């Protein structure tokens, strides 16, 4: 990875962070501005994915699915309307925040020094953005709303809505399903092994079959896998998003 490629990566990361800060969708109080989410996404996509077909396909997917209204989970982080869009944006933001310190530390390692010598297969800010954006695509169309009887403050029985995973779902695994959806939207990513591994393995051990766990440590040599895992965990557990 040349110094020019590295500088371009950091420049694009800073530009994306400026876009996020401009729209300020997440407040320090822990609240978020629902109306700021979509324009923030669109501005980021327009900046980092200038190819009209890819950016248009992404925007079309976000609008045609329930991405803007779906929860991020049924019981844990983002278990509310719009939770998936907020969680995904916070994972993007956390990926950008950690990008430089994580990569600078990585490049000091023996594995990182080997990576620096490769000027062809190098990470870009676009890789970071797409990995974070697509990591939970499998959650679109995944949850339904059901109702249960609960007592209100006066002791009266009322029907309370809650999110539940749809029983008819067919899923190839949390990360792998998101990879499949990403490739359907952007087939050119089929050649980007680094991004595919990051999305596929962003859940760590918790989403792997026994055979996949056998060589799991090999994937941790990919710095984008580590970066996305870190961003996903901090967004969910530090920012409750």
Tab-separated table of C-alpha atoms in Angstrom:
chain	number	residue	atom	x	y	z
A	1	UNK	CA	0.000	0.000	0.000
A	2	UNK	CA	1.653	3.219	-1.113
A	3	UNK	CA	1.714	6.419	0.940
A	4	UNK	CA	-0.538	8.014	-1.673
A	5	UNK	CA	-3.103	5.221	-1.322
A	6	UNK	CA	-2.954	5.508	2.457
A	7	UNK	CA	-3.368	9.269	2.349
A	8	UNK	CA	-6.344	8.934	-0.008
A	9	UNK	CA	-7.934	6.500	2.436
A	10	UNK	CA	-7.550	8.883	5.378
A	11	UNK	CA	-8.750	11.854	3.311
A	12	UNK	CA	-11.916	10.027	2.303
A	13	UNK	CA	-12.486	8.869	5.888
A	14	UNK	CA	-12.285	12.473	7.064
A	15	UNK	CA	-14.667	13.618	4.322
A	16	UNK	CA	-17.214	10.984	5.331
A	17	UNK	CA	-16.886	12.010	8.974
A	18	UNK	CA	-17.509	15.632	7.957
A	19	UNK	CA	-20.727	14.547	6.231
A	20	UNK	CA	-21.843	12.649	9.334
A	21	UNK	CA	-21.094	15.643	11.568
A	22	UNK	CA	-22.867	17.994	9.179
A	23	UNK	CA	-26.146	16.117	9.495
A	24	UNK	CA	-25.624	15.268	13.193
A	25	UNK	CA	-28.118	12.370	13.250
A	26	UNK	CA	-26.951	11.200	16.686
A	27	UNK	CA	-27.093	13.551	19.671
A	28	UNK	CA	-24.826	13.465	22.727
A	29	UNK	CA	-27.925	12.944	24.865
A	30	UNK	CA	-28.353	9.525	23.250
A	31	UNK	CA	-31.284	10.560	21.090
A	32	UNK	CA	-31.266	10.640	17.308
A	33	UNK	CA	-32.844	12.812	14.651
A	34	UNK	CA	-34.881	10.494	12.445
A	35	UNK	CA	-35.195	13.091	9.688
A	36	UNK	CA	-31.413	13.361	9.365
A	37	UNK	CA	-30.735	9.673	8.737
A	38	UNK	CA	-31.725	9.363	5.089
A	39	UNK	CA	-30.073	12.566	3.812
A	40	UNK	CA	-26.910	11.630	5.710
A	41	UNK	CA	-26.821	8.201	4.055
A	42	UNK	CA	-27.472	9.646	0.627
A	43	UNK	CA	-24.735	12.262	0.953
A	44	UNK	CA	-22.242	9.613	2.052
A	45	UNK	CA	-23.197	7.284	-0.789
A	46	UNK	CA	-22.940	10.083	-3.356
A	47	UNK	CA	-19.477	10.996	-2.105
A	48	UNK	CA	-17.829	7.592	-1.751
A	49	UNK	CA	-19.606	5.650	-4.544
A	50	UNK	CA	-19.589	7.941	-7.572
A	51	UNK	CA	-20.575	5.144	-9.954
A	52	UNK	CA	-24.190	5.904	-10.832
A	53	UNK	CA	-25.324	2.286	-11.148
A	54	UNK	CA	-23.961	1.187	-7.762
A	55	UNK	CA	-25.105	4.235	-5.818
A	56	UNK	CA	-28.535	4.092	-7.455
A	57	UNK	CA	-28.856	0.374	-6.676
A	58	UNK	CA	-27.988	0.973	-3.034
A	59	UNK	CA	-30.468	3.816	-2.635
A	60	UNK	CA	-33.135	1.746	-4.382
A	61	UNK	CA	-32.557	-1.159	-1.987
A	62	UNK	CA	-32.787	1.090	1.076
A	63	UNK	CA	-36.049	2.615	-0.149
A	64	UNK	CA	-37.744	-0.564	-1.382
A	65	UNK	CA	-37.066	-2.591	1.773
A	66	UNK	CA	-38.057	-1.730	5.338
A	67	UNK	CA	-34.515	-0.531	6.098
A	68	UNK	CA	-35.715	2.877	7.325
A	69	UNK	CA	-38.356	1.460	9.688
A	70	UNK	CA	-37.047	-1.962	10.775
A	71	UNK	CA	-35.559	-2.551	14.239
A	72	UNK	CA	-31.951	-3.656	14.654
A	73	UNK	CA	-33.018	-6.501	16.980
A	74	UNK	CA	-36.023	-7.756	18.894
A	75	UNK	CA	-34.717	-7.368	22.457
A	76	UNK	CA	-31.299	-5.740	22.470
A	77	UNK	CA	-29.782	-2.715	20.724
A	78	UNK	CA	-31.968	-0.711	18.382
A	79	UNK	CA	-35.136	-2.648	19.196
A	80	UNK	CA	-37.380	0.177	18.007
A	81	UNK	CA	-38.753	1.552	14.765
A	82	UNK	CA	-35.856	2.910	12.708
A	83	UNK	CA	-33.331	1.065	14.861
A	84	UNK	CA	-31.679	-0.704	11.914
A	85	UNK	CA	-30.998	2.550	10.049
A	86	UNK	CA	-29.612	4.193	13.193
A	87	UNK	CA	-27.467	1.188	14.146
A	88	UNK	CA	-26.034	0.882	10.646
A	89	UNK	CA	-25.171	4.570	10.495
A	90	UNK	CA	-23.487	4.403	13.898
A	91	UNK	CA	-21.464	1.380	12.753
A	92	UNK	CA	-20.385	3.415	9.735
A	93	UNK	CA	-19.427	6.308	12.022
A	94	UNK	CA	-17.549	4.071	14.456
A	95	UNK	CA	-15.707	2.406	11.564
A	96	UNK	CA	-14.538	5.835	10.443
A	97	UNK	CA	-13.566	6.883	13.987
A	98	UNK	CA	-11.450	3.768	14.512
A	99	UNK	CA	-10.056	3.498	10.979
A	100	UNK	CA	-6.845	5.471	11.433
A	101	UNK	CA	-5.804	4.247	14.929
A	102	UNK	CA	-6.627	0.627	14.097
A	103	UNK	CA	-4.780	0.702	10.784
A	104	UNK	CA	-1.765	2.554	12.158
A	105	UNK	CA	-1.469	-0.070	14.877
A	106	UNK	CA	-1.969	-2.861	12.337
A	107	UNK	CA	0.786	-1.541	10.081
A	108	UNK	CA	3.269	-1.853	12.956
A	109	UNK	CA	2.649	-5.602	13.153
A	110	UNK	CA	4.463	-8.247	11.075
A	111	UNK	CA	1.209	-9.010	9.267
A	112	UNK	CA	0.640	-5.329	8.612
A	113	UNK	CA	4.120	-4.810	7.225
A	114	UNK	CA	3.409	-7.523	4.644
A	115	UNK	CA	0.174	-5.781	3.763
A	116	UNK	CA	1.921	-2.440	3.291
A	117	UNK	CA	4.095	-4.009	0.604
A	118	UNK	CA	1.001	-4.854	-1.473
A	119	UNK	CA	0.018	-1.891	-3.650
A	120	UNK	CA	-2.738	-3.788	-5.489
A	121	UNK	CA	-4.968	-5.319	-2.802
A	122	UNK	CA	-5.246	-2.284	-0.529
A	123	UNK	CA	-8.096	-1.078	1.627
A	124	UNK	CA	-10.022	2.066	0.719
A	125	UNK	CA	-12.515	4.218	2.591
A	126	UNK	CA	-15.115	2.878	0.171
A	127	UNK	CA	-14.379	-0.652	1.442
A	128	UNK	CA	-14.866	0.517	5.023
A	129	UNK	CA	-18.104	2.311	4.184
A	130	UNK	CA	-19.639	-0.528	2.159
A	131	UNK	CA	-18.726	-3.150	4.777
A	132	UNK	CA	-20.407	-1.151	7.532
A	133	UNK	CA	-23.408	-0.221	5.391
A	134	UNK	CA	-24.100	-3.790	4.272
A	135	UNK	CA	-23.198	-5.747	7.410
A	136	UNK	CA	-26.809	-6.063	8.632
A	137	UNK	CA	-28.679	-6.039	5.328
A	138	UNK	CA	-29.992	-9.482	6.298
A	139	UNK	CA	-32.217	-7.787	8.886
A	140	UNK	CA	-34.356	-6.103	6.235
A	141	UNK	CA	-37.664	-7.937	5.958
A	142	UNK	CA	-36.580	-10.102	8.881
A	143	UNK	CA	-38.854	-8.884	11.676
A	144	UNK	CA	-42.606	-8.661	11.993
A	145	UNK	CA	-44.876	-6.970	14.508
A	146	UNK	CA	-47.066	-9.090	16.795
A	147	UNK	CA	-49.163	-8.259	19.840
A	148	UNK	CA	-49.378	-9.580	23.389
A	149	UNK	CA	-51.770	-8.855	26.248
A	150	UNK	CA	-50.296	-6.753	29.067
A	151	UNK	CA	-51.781	-4.702	31.901
A	152	UNK	CA	-51.512	-0.931	31.763
A	153	UNK	CA	-50.853	1.302	34.775
A	154	UNK	CA	-54.532	1.095	35.729
A	155	UNK	CA	-54.607	-2.685	35.631
A	156	UNK	CA	-56.518	-2.898	32.377
A	157	UNK	CA	-55.523	-5.425	29.743
A	158	UNK	CA	-54.244	-3.892	26.520
A	159	UNK	CA	-52.538	-5.230	23.405
A	160	UNK	CA	-48.897	-4.212	23.232
A	161	UNK	CA	-46.931	-4.514	19.975
A	162	UNK	CA	-43.529	-6.214	19.900
A	163	UNK	CA	-41.035	-7.284	17.253
A	164	UNK	CA	-40.560	-10.954	16.463
A	165	UNK	CA	-38.441	-12.789	13.926
A	166	UNK	CA	-40.625	-14.026	11.084
A	167	UNK	CA	-41.049	-17.801	11.184
A	168	UNK	CA	-40.901	-18.142	7.397
A	169	UNK	CA	-37.380	-16.694	7.158
A	170	UNK	CA	-34.727	-18.660	5.293
A	171	UNK	CA	-31.293	-17.504	6.316
A	172	UNK	CA	-27.823	-18.663	5.295
A	173	UNK	CA	-26.324	-17.205	8.442
A	174	UNK	CA	-26.299	-13.628	9.663
A	175	UNK	CA	-23.090	-12.496	7.959
A	176	UNK	CA	-23.340	-14.716	4.899
A	177	UNK	CA	-26.901	-13.638	4.162
A	178	UNK	CA	-25.797	-10.006	4.220
A	179	UNK	CA	-22.940	-10.856	1.837
A	180	UNK	CA	-25.386	-12.451	-0.574
A	181	UNK	CA	-27.624	-9.386	-0.520
A	182	UNK	CA	-24.649	-7.072	-0.977
A	183	UNK	CA	-23.527	-9.021	-4.046
A	184	UNK	CA	-27.025	-8.934	-5.526
A	185	UNK	CA	-27.026	-5.135	-5.218
A	186	UNK	CA	-23.386	-4.590	-6.198
A	187	UNK	CA	-22.135	-7.615	-8.157
A	188	UNK	CA	-18.781	-5.890	-8.718
A	189	UNK	CA	-18.010	-6.549	-5.021
A	190	UNK	CA	-17.617	-10.239	-5.873
A	191	UNK	CA	-13.954	-9.493	-6.579
A	192	UNK	CA	-13.437	-7.735	-3.229
A	193	UNK	CA	-12.459	-10.516	-0.866
A	194	UNK	CA	-11.575	-8.117	1.944
A	195	UNK	CA	-15.098	-6.659	2.129
A	196	UNK	CA	-16.784	-10.048	1.734
A	197	UNK	CA	-14.780	-11.462	4.654
A	198	UNK	CA	-15.526	-8.433	6.836
A	199	UNK	CA	-19.294	-8.651	6.323
A	200	UNK	CA	-19.358	-12.441	6.577
A	201	UNK	CA	-17.339	-12.553	9.820
A	202	UNK	CA	-18.506	-9.382	11.546
A	203	UNK	CA	-20.306	-11.401	14.252
A	204	UNK	CA	-17.169	-13.267	15.265
A	205	UNK	CA	-17.666	-16.818	16.550
A	206	UNK	CA	-21.361	-16.344	17.326
A	207	UNK	CA	-22.531	-16.780	13.725
A	208	UNK	CA	-20.301	-19.595	12.505
A	209	UNK	CA	-20.821	-23.292	11.904
A	210	UNK	CA	-18.295	-25.737	13.373
A	211	UNK	CA	-16.528	-26.063	10.028
A	212	UNK	CA	-16.272	-22.271	9.684
A	213	UNK	CA	-14.789	-21.953	13.171
A	214	UNK	CA	-11.948	-24.270	12.166
A	215	UNK	CA	-9.992	-21.581	10.303
A	216	UNK	CA	-11.589	-18.506	11.824
A	217	UNK	CA	-8.287	-17.024	13.030
A	218	UNK	CA	-7.147	-16.698	9.416
A	219	UNK	CA	-9.861	-14.111	8.824
A	220	UNK	CA	-8.528	-11.971	11.671
A	221	UNK	CA	-5.465	-11.264	9.541
A	222	UNK	CA	-7.820	-9.071	7.510
A	223	UNK	CA	-7.800	-5.664	9.279
A	224	UNK	CA	-11.249	-4.831	7.910
A	225	UNK	CA	-12.705	-7.827	9.794
A	226	UNK	CA	-11.311	-6.472	13.074
A	227	UNK	CA	-12.387	-2.910	12.289
A	228	UNK	CA	-15.990	-3.878	11.492
A	229	UNK	CA	-16.301	-6.120	14.546
A	230	UNK	CA	-15.048	-3.304	16.760
A	231	UNK	CA	-17.387	-0.760	15.166
A	232	UNK	CA	-20.399	-3.078	15.466
A	233	UNK	CA	-19.759	-3.789	19.146
A	234	UNK	CA	-19.123	-0.180	20.147
A	235	UNK	CA	-22.156	1.128	18.256
A	236	UNK	CA	-24.405	-1.431	19.961
A	237	UNK	CA	-22.928	-1.395	23.473
A	238	UNK	CA	-21.525	2.101	23.949
A	239	UNK	CA	-24.141	4.080	22.032
A	240	UNK	CA	-27.106	1.669	22.379
A	241	UNK	CA	-27.653	1.974	18.652
